Amino acid sequence: MSHRQVLQALTGLLAGLFTAILSSTIVANALPTIMSELNGSQTDFAWVITAALLANAATTPIWGKFADLFDKKLLVQVSIVIFVAGSVLAGFAESIPLLLTARVIQGVAMGGLTALAQAIIGTIIAPRERGRYAGYMGGVMAVATAGGPLLGGLIVDSPLGWRWTFFVCVPFAIIALVLLQLTLKLPDTRRKARIDWLGSILLTAGVSLLLIWVSFAGKEGYYDWFSRESALMVGGSVILLVLLLVVESKVPEPIIPLKIISQRTTALAIIASIAVGIALFASSSYIGQYYQVARGATPTEAGLLTLPMIAGNLLGSIGAGALVTRYGKWKRYLIAGSVLLIVGLGLAGTIDHLTDLWLVGVYTFVFGLGLGLMLQNLVLAVQNTVAVRDIGSASASVAFFRSLGGAAGVAVLGAILGTQVSTRTADGLAAAGVPAGAGGAAGGSLDLVDLPAPIAEIVRSAFGDSTAIIFIITAAVAVIALICVLFIEETPLRRTVDLVQPAPAGPASSIAAEAPGAMPATDGSTAEGATADDATAEAVGSGAAHDPEVLATQPSRGRRSAGPVTIMKSDVERVTRELAELDAGREGPSAAERR
């Protein structure tokens, strides 16, 4: 496909992805207001974020497997319809439980859009060219991430109110549906569906139980980290996940393909993605809250203050994508991104409620740049190692573990933040001679509007000083990502959409049979089989130099070709002999007629 054709195909897809990301970021700066109006606590704040991430993580592998079995275009459209339903329900929510239900529905749709966007790009674009388009995707994600808080802040500060932060996403979703129908044209890669329903149930139940445990453990009114409830929930989750592994090793179409995630590159990329997910979701979730609660910024001002982080993400994503496409190297950007992530998060771990805002902006820019260098390149590294028939599952596996890490990170770090805020607030109130729990201040409430000014100032200080612990912990986790990418083996990015198998030398294989499920490559060659890197391609192209029987190897042309065409000496001799026989046959009748 030409560059123009690819951009046309991706227009609707990127519009849908933009809508999904906008839905999650547009409420970031509205959440303090929502919590205040619906009488939510710090725990509720974390769960409004975690509920969507949990549903996203649990359903992403399922969507990824569906992408390998069914029409990807139809699946994207279904995801957008589900998203619209969740957005409308969230806009009408009158209580925290109803809002959480709506966020779960939105999370299911976001899981589909995330997995399917990566799978579709992997289906129509070769890895060597994919960096450029991954950069475009990263740019769209960055714009949605940057525009969301700004738009959300403006809506919250306007007469429309916070409910329109959900309603405003509906027209964007409808536009995305229309664009998808008009622009996205995909080759038919569907195959007989064998859905692993048991694996889907075990995966969803095991992950959900684990995340529910980490969300409420240690909180007042629930259960301790070491308690009977914790033992039952953790034990149940472990049993469910062990059963999942057993099922996935036996079924023909596993939700999580063990043969893929056990490969070195995929396994290391998944571990790194967990760490990146924690950094991405935790930092972006709590930095806006820091600006509003600790620094007294309005929702609009908080959106503007997050621009440095988004600018770093945008620059890293688009810049790395262009460089990967030009030079074909990707590991160096993963290493650089990991280092910048550690440095930026470490510096952010020094902030408090009095840190200069420009300095906070510099810190967030640095770790935003690191995130931009890593997010798309981790997926690219995995997609380069698998056949196109498995690209949906492989891409979804990386996205799944990234979302899982983000959900767990938001929940655990939210619990730590709530404990720190409560402790510091209680200490501050005691120092001021105010009874602990005055006005609900020490209980983790985010409703500061109704608190007396001196007590509200104590809570703001406690929150600002406690936020640093989130970045310190996240920086430590980011070290794991650096270790993983250092051990990832860099393989050359292939120039074909699917894995290519060189045609074997021999007359019968001059033109290889078309491999089932093979996809057209950007350079016209397709097949499914062994990995074809640049060295393999050169070996095929120079076959005559290594085998005296091979006269030449030419690349095949056409959308449905099966691979390179090898011309043998025996082929030329056979064709020459057949032509001579035909000529002799024509000359015979002519001589008879003359007689």
Short mmCIF file of N, CA, C and O in Angstrom, two decimals, residues 523-571:
data_model
loop_
_atom_site.label_atom_id
_atom_site.label_comp_id
_atom_site.label_asym_id
_atom_site.label_seq_id
_atom_site.Cartn_x
_atom_site.Cartn_y
_atom_site.Cartn_z
N ASP A 523 6.11 -4.26 -0.25
CA ASP A 523 6.96 -4.32 -1.43
C ASP A 523 6.50 -5.40 -2.41
O ASP A 523 7.20 -5.71 -3.36
N GLY A 524 5.35 -5.99 -2.19
CA GLY A 524 4.81 -6.94 -3.13
C GLY A 524 5.08 -8.37 -2.82
O GLY A 524 4.59 -9.26 -3.48
N SER A 525 5.88 -8.71 -1.82
CA SER A 525 6.19 -10.10 -1.52
C SER A 525 5.48 -10.53 -0.27
O SER A 525 5.41 -9.80 0.70
N THR A 526 4.93 -11.77 -0.29
CA THR A 526 4.26 -12.30 0.87
C THR A 526 4.52 -13.77 1.02
O THR A 526 4.81 -14.46 0.06
N ALA A 527 4.42 -14.24 2.23
CA ALA A 527 4.45 -15.66 2.55
C ALA A 527 4.47 -15.80 4.03
O ALA A 527 4.71 -14.84 4.75
N GLU A 528 4.27 -16.97 4.54
CA GLU A 528 4.27 -17.20 5.97
C GLU A 528 5.26 -18.31 6.25
O GLU A 528 5.26 -19.34 5.63
N GLY A 529 6.15 -18.11 7.22
CA GLY A 529 7.14 -19.13 7.51
C GLY A 529 8.20 -18.59 8.40
O GLY A 529 7.95 -17.98 9.40
N ALA A 530 9.47 -18.76 8.02
CA ALA A 530 10.57 -18.34 8.86
C ALA A 530 10.75 -16.84 8.80
O ALA A 530 10.32 -16.19 7.87
N THR A 531 11.39 -16.27 9.82
CA THR A 531 11.62 -14.83 9.87
C THR A 531 12.51 -14.40 8.73
O THR A 531 13.54 -15.01 8.46
N ALA A 532 12.15 -13.31 8.06
CA ALA A 532 12.95 -12.80 6.95
C ALA A 532 13.50 -11.47 7.33
O ALA A 532 12.85 -10.47 7.25
N ASP A 533 14.75 -11.40 7.76
CA ASP A 533 15.38 -10.12 8.02
C ASP A 533 16.18 -9.73 6.80
O ASP A 533 16.14 -10.36 5.76
N ASP A 534 16.92 -8.63 6.93
CA ASP A 534 17.66 -8.14 5.77
C ASP A 534 18.68 -9.14 5.27
O ASP A 534 18.89 -9.28 4.07
N ALA A 535 19.33 -9.85 6.19
CA ALA A 535 20.35 -10.81 5.78
C ALA A 535 19.73 -11.94 4.97
O ALA A 535 20.28 -12.39 3.96
N THR A 536 18.57 -12.41 5.39
CA THR A 536 17.89 -13.48 4.66
C THR A 536 17.49 -13.00 3.27
O THR A 536 17.62 -13.71 2.28
N ALA A 537 16.99 -11.77 3.21
CA ALA A 537 16.59 -11.24 1.92
C ALA A 537 17.76 -11.16 0.96
O ALA A 537 17.64 -11.45 -0.23
N GLU A 538 18.92 -10.76 1.49
CA GLU A 538 20.10 -10.68 0.63
C GLU A 538 20.53 -12.06 0.16
O GLU A 538 20.94 -12.26 -0.98
N ALA A 539 20.39 -13.05 1.06
CA ALA A 539 20.77 -14.40 0.67
C ALA A 539 19.88 -14.92 -0.44
O ALA A 539 20.34 -15.59 -1.38
N VAL A 540 18.59 -14.63 -0.36
CA VAL A 540 17.67 -15.07 -1.40
C VAL A 540 17.97 -14.35 -2.71
O VAL A 540 17.97 -14.94 -3.78
N GLY A 541 18.25 -13.05 -2.60
CA GLY A 541 18.49 -12.28 -3.80
C GLY A 541 19.77 -12.66 -4.50
O GLY A 541 19.94 -12.42 -5.70
N SER A 542 20.70 -13.25 -3.81
CA SER A 542 21.97 -13.62 -4.41
C SER A 542 22.11 -15.14 -4.51
O SER A 542 23.19 -15.68 -4.39
N GLY A 543 21.00 -15.84 -4.74
CA GLY A 543 21.02 -17.29 -4.78
C GLY A 543 21.93 -17.83 -5.85
O GLY A 543 22.57 -18.88 -5.69
N ALA A 544 22.05 -17.16 -7.01
CA ALA A 544 22.88 -17.64 -8.09
C ALA A 544 24.34 -17.70 -7.70
O ALA A 544 25.11 -18.52 -8.20
N ALA A 545 24.75 -16.82 -6.77
CA ALA A 545 26.16 -16.81 -6.37
C ALA A 545 26.50 -17.99 -5.49
O ALA A 545 27.66 -18.38 -5.39
N HIS A 546 25.52 -18.60 -4.85
CA HIS A 546 25.77 -19.71 -3.94
C HIS A 546 25.41 -21.05 -4.54
O HIS A 546 25.90 -22.08 -4.10
N ASP A 547 24.54 -21.11 -5.53
CA ASP A 547 24.11 -22.36 -6.15
C ASP A 547 24.27 -22.23 -7.66
O ASP A 547 23.58 -21.43 -8.30
N PRO A 548 25.17 -23.01 -8.26
CA PRO A 548 25.40 -22.88 -9.71
C PRO A 548 24.17 -23.24 -10.54
O PRO A 548 24.10 -22.87 -11.70
N GLU A 549 23.20 -23.95 -9.93
CA GLU A 549 21.99 -24.31 -10.66
C GLU A 549 21.00 -23.15 -10.74
O GLU A 549 20.07 -23.18 -11.52
N VAL A 550 21.19 -22.14 -9.84
CA VAL A 550 20.27 -21.00 -9.81
C VAL A 550 20.79 -19.91 -10.73
O VAL A 550 21.91 -19.42 -10.56
N LEU A 551 20.00 -19.55 -11.72
CA LEU A 551 20.39 -18.47 -12.62
C LEU A 551 20.06 -17.10 -12.05
O LEU A 551 20.84 -16.17 -12.17
N ALA A 552 18.88 -16.98 -11.41
CA ALA A 552 18.46 -15.68 -10.85
C ALA A 552 17.30 -15.89 -9.91
O ALA A 552 16.58 -16.89 -9.99
N THR A 553 17.15 -14.95 -8.99
CA THR A 553 16.00 -14.92 -8.09
C THR A 553 15.38 -13.54 -8.17
O THR A 553 16.04 -12.54 -7.87
N GLN A 554 14.16 -13.48 -8.61
CA GLN A 554 13.49 -12.21 -8.81
C GLN A 554 12.34 -12.05 -7.82
O GLN A 554 11.64 -13.02 -7.53
N PRO A 555 12.14 -10.84 -7.28
CA PRO A 555 10.97 -10.63 -6.40
C PRO A 555 9.69 -10.74 -7.20
O PRO A 555 9.62 -10.28 -8.34
N SER A 556 8.69 -11.38 -6.61
CA SER A 556 7.41 -11.51 -7.29
C SER A 556 6.64 -10.20 -7.15
O SER A 556 6.85 -9.43 -6.25
N ARG A 557 5.72 -9.98 -8.06
CA ARG A 557 4.91 -8.76 -8.06
C ARG A 557 3.43 -9.12 -7.93
O ARG A 557 3.01 -10.18 -8.37
N GLY A 558 2.68 -8.22 -7.36
CA GLY A 558 1.25 -8.46 -7.26
C GLY A 558 0.80 -8.64 -5.83
O GLY A 558 1.57 -9.02 -4.95
N ARG A 559 -0.43 -8.38 -5.54
CA ARG A 559 -0.97 -8.39 -4.17
C ARG A 559 -1.10 -9.78 -3.61
O ARG A 559 -1.04 -9.98 -2.42
N ARG A 560 -1.29 -10.82 -4.44
CA ARG A 560 -1.54 -12.15 -3.91
C ARG A 560 -0.40 -13.11 -4.24
O ARG A 560 -0.59 -14.33 -4.25
N SER A 561 0.78 -12.59 -4.49
CA SER A 561 1.91 -13.46 -4.81
C SER A 561 2.38 -14.16 -3.55
O SER A 561 2.12 -13.75 -2.45
N ALA A 562 3.14 -15.25 -3.76
CA ALA A 562 3.54 -16.09 -2.63
C ALA A 562 4.99 -15.93 -2.25
O ALA A 562 5.45 -16.54 -1.30
N GLY A 563 5.77 -15.15 -2.96
CA GLY A 563 7.16 -15.00 -2.58
C GLY A 563 8.06 -14.86 -3.79
O GLY A 563 7.61 -14.76 -4.93
N PRO A 564 9.38 -14.81 -3.58
CA PRO A 564 10.33 -14.65 -4.67
C PRO A 564 10.25 -15.81 -5.66
O PRO A 564 9.91 -16.93 -5.32
N VAL A 565 10.56 -15.54 -6.93
CA VAL A 565 10.58 -16.54 -7.99
C VAL A 565 12.03 -16.89 -8.31
O VAL A 565 12.82 -16.02 -8.66
N THR A 566 12.38 -18.17 -8.20
CA THR A 566 13.73 -18.64 -8.46
C THR A 566 13.79 -19.28 -9.85
O THR A 566 13.01 -20.19 -10.15
N ILE A 567 14.69 -18.80 -10.70
CA ILE A 567 14.85 -19.32 -12.06
C ILE A 567 16.05 -20.26 -12.07
O ILE A 567 17.19 -19.86 -11.79
N MET A 568 15.81 -21.55 -12.41
CA MET A 568 16.84 -22.58 -12.40
C MET A 568 17.33 -22.86 -13.82
O MET A 568 16.63 -22.63 -14.81
N LYS A 569 18.54 -23.41 -13.93
CA LYS A 569 19.05 -23.83 -15.23
C LYS A 569 18.16 -24.91 -15.85
O LYS A 569 17.90 -24.91 -17.06
N SER A 570 17.71 -25.83 -15.02
CA SER A 570 16.85 -26.91 -15.52
C SER A 570 15.54 -26.35 -16.06
O SER A 570 14.99 -26.89 -17.03
N ASP A 571 15.05 -25.25 -15.45
CA ASP A 571 13.82 -24.64 -15.96
C ASP A 571 14.05 -24.09 -17.37
O ASP A 571 13.21 -24.26 -18.27
#
